[in-house]
Amino acid sequence: MTEANSLLVEQIFRDASFLRTLGIQLTAFGFGWCEAQVPITPAFYQQHGFVHAGVLMTLADHTCGGAAASTLPVDKDVITVENKISFLRPAIGELLKCRCDVLRAGKNLIFVEATVTVLRKNEPFTVAKASSTLLVIPRAHTPATA
Amino acid sequence: MTEANSLLVEQIFRDASFLRTLGIQLTAFGFGWCEAQVPITPAFYQQHGFVHAGVLMTLADHTCGGAAASTLPVDKDVITVENKISFLRPAIGELLKCRCDVLRAGKNLIFVEATVTVLRKNEPFTVAKASSTLLVIPRAHTPATA
Amino acid sequence: MTEANSLLVEQIFRDASFLRTLGIQLTAFGFGWCEAQVPITPAFYQQHGFVHAGVLMTLADHTCGGAAASTLPVDKDVITVENKISFLRPAIGELLKCRCDVLRAGKNLIFVEATVTVLRKNEPFTVAKASSTLLVIPRAHTPATA
Amino acid sequence: MTEANSLLVEQIFRDASFLRTLGIQLTAFGFGWCEAQVPITPAFYQQHGFVHAGVLMTLADHTCGGAAASTLPVDKDVITVENKISFLRPAIGELLKCRCDVLRAGKNLIFVEATVTVLRKNEPFTVAKASSTLLVIPRAHTPATA
């Protein structure tokens, strides 16, 4: 991972205002992987008192972007094409953690997987698994998706 | 659609605090379909100045839940099993609208599709399409997913 | 749709030996859409006597490719990046039909949706819905995916 | 894993005629996992001379079913609800192998992941990753999906 990759991953988390809205924090990353977390607040609940699927999806999607960015050439950026997420268990607890790993970084597309874990009284439970495809786009240009 | 269905759909939107956090509003529904919307604010942006995928996914996921709920027997509720979303275009504009339609309402599972549209200077652009599977669970019980 | 598009769609169906293995036939297409079908034989069954998911997925995947190809510039081809399919009902009957429509044809990616219908005693039942992402690649070159 | 599980996994592979059509063989399984393989023949090719996505999807889907079946109570069976597959690389080689692992086996739903690898001159390449949701249904009954 180059210094440019490192700066890009940090920028992707710093410059996304929706991440600040939710309080999602970048916690660690390296070449081909990224980790982030977010403390759970009642503002995240859905109607059954679980964390809303949308919070889990936001965390997984963005952390996948971080993992993908860690593998890019210097003049490139990424944008999400699609993702799929499976909800394995209700998310109840104090903290959500996400780990993403790049499955394959191609010239045009990057495939990434995410695991979302909830910490409940310090015990971890896997609550969701996701897979995401990202398109490699020119950096600095306004990205025209697809 | 029964009065019980109608109350359940409204409750699903009213009792989910994450929907209030984002400002998502139920706008219309009937048997097998549901519509919701949310005004776009800078708090929703990702790092390129588009609406974050997480906002689109939250809107699609929850509105799918509303559509599914409109088809349930009186003693049942639903919880999302999985969903997949494709991002067709960057979401830039003033308002996001989502329309969901039930593809099939089975005894155990309900399949729903979502279309997310952005209004930009009053012109609509389809920005995402999603498909979701929901599990039918007993109502009032604490839902044990899966 | 140009003559080149038309030839490409026909070629995609003619040159895929797995399609001949299963007996899948191109039935109709135009700009942004494609239809194909396959008569059901006992060789297609899974262990419950339904048509195997793999047959439905093959039909949906390939017909999505046909729909995408109908929209391409002359020097381009497509390859599937990912797809997701939901099985709405068991597939029991005499004939499978598939209809695919392009949701968005971008410069790099094409998004397509598929509906798979079974004909049982001449009555149609929707058995599956799928969504697929395809990558636009140079034509004639050996396609290096991703 | 009980003797009943073991018999069910073997039966799922033995009684599916589409598996014999393609030559897919069960190779190993235990509680929560299953492996299968298929020798590649020209009958499997798509138009670029790669293995057709439909073959990869059939192998992944069915092996996911085997993994899920290994975890079932004695009176239960499974049927696929949906799956998503990402195609990481073109599949070119002599043999396809698939490994599936159960992510979560719930009372109603089982979540499984699949990795498909091609052996080319004895070197393995991961060509696809898939995730599948299966519904637990009564055994012996004719399964009414969803």
XYZ file of C-alpha atoms in Angstrom:
584
model
C 0.000 0.000 0.000
C 1.388 3.360 -1.027
C 1.165 6.630 0.880
C -1.354 7.721 -1.772
C -3.552 4.720 -0.964
C -3.348 5.489 2.694
C -4.381 9.098 2.155
C -7.251 8.038 -0.105
C -8.685 5.602 2.439
C -8.539 8.263 5.147
C -10.076 10.837 2.815
C -12.946 8.517 1.871
C -13.920 8.295 5.516
C -13.187 11.942 6.370
C -14.997 13.551 3.452
C -18.262 11.580 3.633
C -20.643 13.655 5.687
C -23.108 10.771 6.112
C -20.398 8.906 8.028
C -20.124 11.803 10.462
C -23.914 11.921 10.690
C -23.828 8.327 11.942
C -20.519 8.486 13.813
C -18.768 5.785 11.769
C -15.028 5.706 12.445
C -12.194 4.233 10.393
C -10.236 2.014 12.781
C -7.589 0.166 10.744
C -6.626 -0.694 7.190
C -3.886 -2.169 5.021
C -3.463 -3.338 1.456
C -6.724 -5.059 0.516
C -8.562 -4.683 3.811
C -10.292 -2.082 5.965
C -12.012 -1.965 9.352
C -14.469 0.553 10.750
C -16.860 0.788 13.674
C -19.771 2.775 15.047
C -21.184 3.021 18.569
C -24.875 2.051 18.611
C -27.361 4.696 19.723
C -31.172 4.561 19.964
C -31.224 6.855 16.905
C -30.239 3.763 14.866
C -33.152 1.532 15.852
C -35.828 0.072 13.641
C -39.299 -0.742 14.912
C -38.301 -3.881 16.864
C -35.482 -2.150 18.754
C -32.721 -3.703 16.632
C -30.161 -1.672 14.720
C -31.730 -0.721 11.376
C -30.539 -2.669 8.346
C -29.645 0.692 6.809
C -26.961 1.309 9.438
C -25.424 -2.106 8.817
C -25.536 -1.546 5.053
C -23.970 1.916 5.335
C -21.152 0.588 7.489
C -20.532 -2.397 5.180
C -20.755 -0.367 1.975
C -18.396 2.355 3.066
C -15.824 0.031 4.608
C -15.836 -1.986 1.356
C -14.985 1.283 -0.381
C -12.061 1.772 1.987
C -10.745 -1.733 1.345
C -11.026 -1.239 -2.415
C -9.306 2.154 -2.251
C -6.308 0.615 -0.524
C -5.495 -1.314 -3.720
C -5.846 1.464 -6.316
C -3.243 3.018 -8.613
C -2.513 6.643 -7.728
C -4.808 8.272 -10.288
C -7.870 6.145 -9.565
C -10.884 6.207 -7.288
C -13.834 3.842 -6.744
C -17.602 3.992 -6.674
C -20.009 1.241 -5.569
C -21.818 -0.603 -8.356
C -23.965 -2.951 -6.286
C -24.008 -4.825 -3.052
C -25.874 -7.635 -1.406
C -26.202 -8.166 2.315
C -27.566 -11.072 4.360
C -28.866 -10.406 7.851
C -27.802 -13.377 9.947
C -29.115 -12.225 13.318
C -30.826 -9.179 14.853
C -28.216 -6.549 15.740
C -28.534 -5.737 19.426
C -25.624 -4.386 21.441
C -23.298 -1.482 22.054
C -20.897 -1.365 19.122
C -20.878 -2.397 15.455
C -17.606 -3.436 13.864
C -16.999 -4.154 10.198
C -14.130 -5.926 8.473
C -13.817 -5.888 4.685
C -11.449 -7.844 2.455
C -10.814 -7.457 -1.254
C -11.510 -10.711 -3.108
C -10.129 -9.479 -6.394
C -8.820 -6.129 -7.547
C -9.059 -5.947 -11.323
C -8.283 -3.105 -13.655
C -11.956 -2.111 -13.973
C -13.718 -3.753 -11.064
C -12.946 -4.575 -7.442
C -14.832 -7.275 -5.533
C -14.998 -6.929 -1.754
C -16.585 -8.889 1.095
C -17.756 -7.508 4.442
C -18.497 -9.025 7.826
C -20.471 -6.966 10.348
C -20.195 -7.913 14.013
C -22.069 -6.528 16.993
C -20.497 -6.360 20.432
C -23.066 -7.141 23.127
C -21.636 -6.995 26.640
C -18.251 -7.418 24.976
C -19.269 -10.643 23.262
C -19.086 -10.569 19.428
C -21.946 -11.795 17.224
C -21.765 -11.800 13.440
C -24.909 -10.007 12.314
C -24.411 -9.557 8.588
C -22.292 -10.569 5.639
C -22.128 -8.519 2.453
C -20.511 -8.623 -0.954
C -19.905 -5.551 -3.057
C -18.689 -4.704 -6.555
C -16.923 -1.390 -7.111
C -16.031 0.346 -10.346
C -12.579 1.862 -10.748
C -12.949 5.445 -11.991
C -10.525 8.271 -12.747
C -9.632 10.258 -9.684
C -10.417 13.955 -9.325
C -12.762 13.805 -12.290
C -16.379 13.986 -11.293
C -17.172 10.270 -11.363
C -19.633 9.284 -14.012
C -20.915 5.990 -12.737
C -21.521 2.968 -14.941
C -55.711 -4.678 2.674
C -57.246 -4.811 6.132
C -57.309 -2.067 8.756
C -54.739 -4.172 10.649
C -52.409 -4.088 7.639
C -52.822 -0.361 7.351
C -51.990 0.165 11.011
C -48.963 -2.118 10.765
C -47.505 -0.267 7.777
C -47.936 3.062 9.553
C -46.453 1.650 12.753
C -43.400 0.270 10.915
C -42.602 3.764 9.737
C -43.582 5.548 12.961
C -41.726 3.281 15.405
C -38.379 3.126 13.605
C -36.212 5.829 15.141
C -33.605 5.580 12.358
C -36.287 6.739 9.916
C -36.843 9.858 11.994
C -33.060 10.327 12.208
C -32.997 10.531 8.403
C -36.397 12.177 7.897
C -37.895 9.363 5.807
C -41.649 9.755 5.360
C -44.287 7.215 4.396
C -46.213 8.772 1.515
C -48.641 6.135 0.191
C -49.394 2.432 0.313
C -51.914 -0.228 -0.622
C -52.109 -4.012 -0.757
C -48.703 -5.179 -1.995
C -47.049 -1.804 -2.478
C -45.599 1.086 -0.508
C -44.046 4.477 -1.255
C -41.807 6.669 0.875
C -39.557 9.693 0.378
C -36.869 11.746 2.031
C -35.623 15.281 1.340
C -31.884 15.254 0.573
C -29.616 17.208 2.898
C -25.807 17.633 2.887
C -25.754 15.345 5.950
C -26.454 12.469 3.505
C -23.466 12.956 1.225
C -20.595 10.607 0.567
C -17.141 11.839 -0.400
C -18.045 12.742 -4.006
C -21.047 14.867 -3.014
C -23.612 12.236 -4.020
C -26.221 10.820 -1.652
C -24.546 7.971 0.253
C -25.481 4.449 -0.800
C -26.501 3.851 2.807
C -29.340 6.384 2.537
C -30.635 4.737 -0.643
C -30.386 1.305 0.962
C -32.164 2.440 4.124
C -35.003 3.958 2.117
C -35.320 0.871 -0.115
C -35.069 -1.624 2.732
C -37.641 0.045 4.919
C -40.130 0.715 2.152
C -39.855 -2.953 1.132
C -40.826 -3.762 4.713
C -43.880 -1.543 4.383
C -44.943 -3.212 1.136
C -44.517 -6.668 2.682
C -46.462 -5.673 5.815
C -49.440 -4.629 3.721
C -49.972 -8.270 2.730
C -49.669 -9.973 6.141
C -52.252 -11.901 8.146
C -53.261 -10.087 11.341
C -50.943 -11.957 13.717
C -47.803 -11.667 11.621
C -44.893 -9.281 11.173
C -41.833 -9.238 8.889
C -38.085 -8.888 9.206
C -35.576 -8.450 6.355
C -33.533 -11.540 5.448
C -31.344 -10.077 2.721
C -31.321 -7.495 0.023
C -29.371 -6.562 -3.047
C -29.174 -3.121 -4.587
C -27.733 -1.901 -7.879
C -26.653 1.729 -8.163
C -27.615 2.839 -11.639
C -26.534 6.473 -11.419
C -25.081 8.886 -8.857
C -27.894 10.328 -6.716
C -27.797 14.109 -6.953
C -30.872 16.227 -6.357
C -33.403 17.495 -3.858
C -35.659 14.540 -3.026
C -35.447 10.761 -2.997
C -38.581 8.746 -3.684
C -38.961 4.998 -3.369
C -41.628 2.669 -4.731
C -41.778 -0.981 -3.633
C -43.909 -3.792 -4.992
C -44.415 -7.282 -3.624
C -43.426 -9.925 -6.183
C -44.717 -12.820 -4.145
C -46.188 -13.071 -0.667
C -45.773 -16.619 0.598
C -46.613 -18.120 3.941
C -43.011 -17.920 5.140
C -41.288 -15.491 2.813
C -42.167 -12.299 0.979
C -40.211 -11.106 -2.063
C -40.242 -7.379 -2.778
C -38.670 -5.074 -5.378
C -37.746 -1.417 -4.944
C -37.066 1.450 -7.309
C -35.354 4.567 -5.951
C -35.718 7.797 -7.897
C -34.085 11.153 -7.320
C -35.823 14.400 -8.198
C -33.339 16.939 -9.589
C -34.920 20.256 -10.494
C -38.194 18.318 -10.603
C -36.909 15.850 -13.156
C -36.910 12.197 -12.009
C -33.874 9.902 -12.440
C -33.897 6.258 -11.394
C -30.815 5.875 -9.212
C -31.173 2.395 -7.750
C -33.083 -0.855 -7.989
C -33.221 -3.331 -5.135
C -34.678 -6.732 -4.364
C -35.375 -7.939 -0.861
C -36.474 -11.128 0.871
C -38.427 -10.833 4.119
C -39.260 -13.522 6.655
C -42.780 -13.699 8.060
C -42.558 -13.870 11.864
C -45.121 -13.967 14.667
C -46.282 -10.519 15.670
C -45.710 -9.032 19.132
C -43.237 -11.802 19.938
C -39.685 -10.566 19.979
C -38.646 -11.630 16.515
C -35.961 -14.284 16.480
C -34.640 -13.957 12.988
C -33.779 -16.926 10.764
C -30.378 -1.332 -32.635
C -27.808 -1.659 -35.409
C -27.225 -4.640 -37.652
C -24.010 -5.213 -35.678
C -26.020 -5.445 -32.454
C -28.382 -7.877 -34.046
C -25.549 -10.095 -35.225
C -23.872 -9.961 -31.819
C -27.021 -11.040 -29.961
C -27.490 -13.951 -32.364
C -23.843 -14.899 -32.077
C -23.937 -14.871 -28.263
C -26.659 -17.490 -28.377
C -25.224 -19.476 -31.298
C -21.638 -19.714 -30.076
C -22.311 -20.768 -26.483
C -22.118 -24.547 -26.426
C -23.702 -24.774 -22.967
C -26.862 -23.252 -24.440
C -27.008 -26.040 -27.006
C -26.328 -28.551 -24.226
C -29.505 -27.335 -22.511
C -31.506 -26.500 -25.624
C -31.962 -22.811 -24.854
C -33.293 -20.869 -27.828
C -33.201 -17.151 -28.581
C -36.795 -16.187 -29.403
C -36.906 -12.399 -29.801
C -34.927 -9.250 -29.091
C -34.744 -5.529 -29.712
C -32.805 -2.555 -28.406
C -32.457 -3.092 -24.667
C -34.367 -6.342 -24.359
C -34.084 -10.032 -25.140
C -36.240 -13.147 -24.808
C -35.266 -16.819 -24.781
C -36.862 -20.122 -23.862
C -36.117 -23.758 -23.191
C -38.372 -26.825 -23.179
C -38.229 -28.589 -19.808
C -36.958 -32.170 -19.746
C -36.431 -34.574 -16.819
C -32.677 -34.023 -17.312
C -33.215 -30.586 -15.719
C -34.731 -31.741 -12.436
C -33.387 -31.333 -8.944
C -34.143 -33.787 -6.149
C -37.755 -32.643 -5.584
C -38.721 -32.937 -9.244
C -38.612 -29.184 -9.901
C -36.450 -27.559 -12.540
C -32.991 -27.073 -11.013
C -32.093 -23.529 -9.975
C -29.053 -23.846 -12.221
C -31.236 -24.086 -15.327
C -33.171 -20.964 -14.323
C -29.930 -19.126 -13.577
C -28.341 -20.165 -16.879
C -31.381 -18.997 -18.821
C -31.557 -15.686 -16.928
C -27.823 -15.013 -17.104
C -27.490 -15.651 -20.804
C -30.616 -13.749 -21.783
C -29.367 -10.782 -19.739
C -26.214 -10.972 -21.852
C -28.327 -10.835 -24.994
C -30.245 -7.793 -23.765
C -27.011 -6.013 -22.841
C -25.413 -6.849 -26.210
C -28.302 -5.218 -28.041
C -27.197 -1.834 -26.685
C -23.441 -1.989 -27.356
C -21.278 0.144 -29.656
C -19.885 -1.861 -32.576
C -16.465 -2.595 -31.109
C -17.687 -3.784 -27.715
C -18.780 -6.995 -26.061
C -20.032 -7.862 -22.543
C -19.208 -10.311 -19.784
C -21.245 -10.959 -16.633
C -19.872 -9.453 -13.420
C -22.447 -10.745 -10.947
C -26.042 -11.686 -10.670
C -28.650 -12.314 -8.036
C -31.740 -14.419 -8.446
C -34.801 -14.906 -6.232
C -36.793 -18.114 -6.571
C -40.413 -17.116 -6.182
C -42.018 -20.522 -6.751
C -40.975 -24.074 -7.640
C -40.598 -24.386 -11.424
C -42.864 -27.186 -12.634
C -44.165 -27.297 -16.190
C -43.337 -27.775 -19.827
C -41.516 -24.643 -20.955
C -39.348 -21.937 -19.393
C -39.436 -18.450 -20.869
C -37.201 -15.549 -19.930
C -37.547 -11.841 -20.605
C -34.697 -9.430 -19.871
C -34.676 -5.652 -19.932
C -31.752 -3.274 -19.666
C -32.166 -0.900 -16.728
C -29.200 1.235 -17.642
C -26.532 0.938 -20.294
C -23.492 2.914 -19.206
C -20.120 3.255 -20.875
C -18.522 0.668 -18.577
C -21.397 -1.243 -17.026
C -24.824 -2.465 -18.086
C -27.543 -3.300 -15.563
C -30.186 -5.817 -16.643
C -33.235 -7.435 -15.034
C -34.698 -10.838 -15.843
C -38.056 -12.476 -15.285
C -38.325 -16.259 -15.667
C -41.755 -17.753 -16.291
C -42.804 -21.379 -16.471
C -45.656 -22.524 -18.680
C -47.667 -25.267 -16.974
C -50.554 -26.549 -19.074
C -50.240 -23.254 -20.959
C -50.692 -21.164 -17.846
C -47.746 -18.862 -17.014
C -46.225 -18.654 -13.530
C -43.371 -16.307 -12.651
C -40.773 -18.531 -11.003
C -37.757 -16.273 -10.664
C -36.540 -12.698 -10.902
C -32.901 -11.827 -11.378
C -30.693 -8.765 -11.656
C -27.344 -8.788 -13.361
C -24.392 -6.437 -13.868
C -22.309 -6.784 -17.023
C -18.957 -5.261 -17.861
C -18.430 -3.701 -21.287
C -15.215 -5.100 -22.773
C -13.405 -4.659 -26.089
C -14.726 -6.981 -28.776
C -12.607 -9.653 -30.464
C -9.943 -9.265 -27.808
C -9.846 -12.166 -25.399
C -11.889 -10.633 -22.602
C -9.968 -10.151 -19.397
C -12.729 -9.847 -16.850
C -12.721 -7.330 -14.000
C -23.828 -34.515 11.974
C -26.252 -37.425 12.299
C -26.567 -40.454 10.042
C -29.816 -38.889 8.800
C -27.937 -35.734 7.748
C -25.349 -37.786 5.973
C -28.005 -39.718 4.054
C -29.831 -36.507 3.145
C -26.713 -34.841 1.735
C -25.951 -37.921 -0.363
C -29.564 -38.135 -1.512
C -29.629 -34.469 -2.555
C -26.749 -35.134 -4.900
C -27.939 -38.581 -6.056
C -31.553 -37.680 -6.790
C -30.967 -34.487 -8.776
C -30.932 -35.490 -12.417
C -29.501 -32.133 -13.537
C -26.372 -32.941 -11.533
C -25.937 -36.161 -13.481
C -26.588 -34.233 -16.691
C -23.581 -32.066 -15.871
C -21.489 -34.706 -14.101
C -21.301 -32.909 -10.746
C -19.953 -35.159 -7.991
C -20.232 -34.840 -4.219
C -16.681 -35.151 -2.903
C -16.766 -34.468 0.855
C -18.978 -33.046 3.566
C -19.362 -32.623 7.310
C -21.537 -30.656 9.709
C -21.999 -27.220 8.132
C -19.905 -27.727 5.010
C -19.945 -29.516 1.673
C -17.623 -29.921 -1.305
C -18.360 -30.983 -4.868
C -16.609 -30.916 -8.226
C -17.178 -31.314 -11.932
C -14.748 -32.016 -14.780
C -14.942 -29.274 -17.418
C -15.996 -30.290 -20.919
C -16.503 -28.175 -24.074
C -20.247 -28.731 -23.566
C -20.004 -26.196 -20.696
C -18.550 -23.293 -22.674
C -20.094 -19.900 -23.297
C -19.307 -17.865 -26.403
C -15.807 -16.786 -25.307
C -14.672 -20.325 -24.523
C -14.966 -19.906 -20.738
C -17.114 -22.140 -18.545
C -20.658 -20.731 -18.659
C -21.789 -18.816 -15.598
C -24.711 -21.252 -15.412
C -22.382 -24.154 -14.666
C -20.687 -22.218 -11.864
C -24.067 -21.193 -10.457
C -25.430 -24.735 -10.610
C -22.384 -26.100 -8.806
C -22.490 -23.357 -6.152
C -26.243 -23.573 -5.632
C -26.375 -27.313 -5.219
C -23.331 -27.544 -2.977
C -24.856 -24.826 -0.761
C -27.884 -27.108 -0.496
C -25.642 -29.951 0.613
C -23.971 -27.818 3.278
C -27.348 -26.625 4.571
C -28.739 -30.188 4.639
C -25.882 -31.315 6.857
C -27.240 -29.143 9.677
C -30.950 -30.053 9.526
C -33.128 -31.788 12.103
C -34.277 -35.232 10.957
C -37.704 -34.234 9.663
C -36.554 -31.232 7.635
C -35.353 -30.463 4.151
C -34.207 -27.276 2.392
C -34.997 -25.344 -0.751
C -33.074 -22.373 -2.178
C -34.687 -18.957 -1.698
C -32.156 -16.789 -3.510
C -28.528 -16.567 -4.329
C -26.007 -14.045 -5.562
C -22.785 -14.847 -7.302
C -19.806 -12.677 -8.259
C -17.600 -13.768 -11.141
C -14.063 -12.900 -10.141
C -12.229 -14.296 -13.171
C -13.004 -16.195 -16.371
C -13.202 -19.945 -15.633
C -10.728 -21.723 -17.869
C -9.261 -25.099 -16.930
C -9.898 -28.774 -16.406
C -11.843 -29.095 -13.163
C -14.243 -26.974 -11.108
C -14.295 -27.403 -7.346
C -16.751 -25.844 -4.929
C -16.573 -25.454 -1.159
C -19.617 -24.251 0.813
C -19.855 -23.264 4.448
C -22.937 -22.521 6.522
C -22.796 -19.027 7.994
C -25.861 -19.474 10.156
C -28.376 -22.279 10.508
C -31.577 -20.879 11.950
C -34.877 -22.575 12.582
C -36.403 -21.186 9.382
C -33.509 -20.066 7.259
C -29.975 -21.208 6.543
C -27.325 -18.860 5.143
C -24.484 -20.434 3.170
C -21.417 -19.156 1.307
C -19.707 -20.783 -1.664
C -16.281 -20.487 -3.252
C -15.775 -21.891 -6.750
C -12.242 -22.675 -7.854
C -10.962 -23.798 -11.230
C -7.946 -26.060 -11.577
C -5.860 -25.085 -14.590
C -2.792 -27.273 -15.101
C -3.228 -28.190 -11.427
C -3.066 -24.594 -10.279
C -6.167 -23.331 -8.433
C -7.854 -20.011 -9.283
C -10.879 -18.701 -7.417
C -13.414 -17.893 -10.123
C -16.578 -17.122 -8.188
C -17.988 -16.428 -4.754
C -21.649 -16.880 -3.946
C -24.032 -16.426 -1.044
C -27.293 -18.282 -0.731
C -30.344 -18.274 1.521
C -32.255 -21.540 1.977
C -35.655 -22.118 3.516
C -36.124 -25.003 5.957
C -39.173 -27.018 4.878
C -40.856 -30.185 6.138
C -39.264 -33.319 4.733
C -41.163 -35.820 2.539
C -43.939 -33.311 2.048
C -43.973 -31.820 -1.397
C -42.163 -28.597 -0.625
C -44.264 -25.503 -1.109
C -41.686 -22.785 -1.411
C -41.979 -19.358 0.241
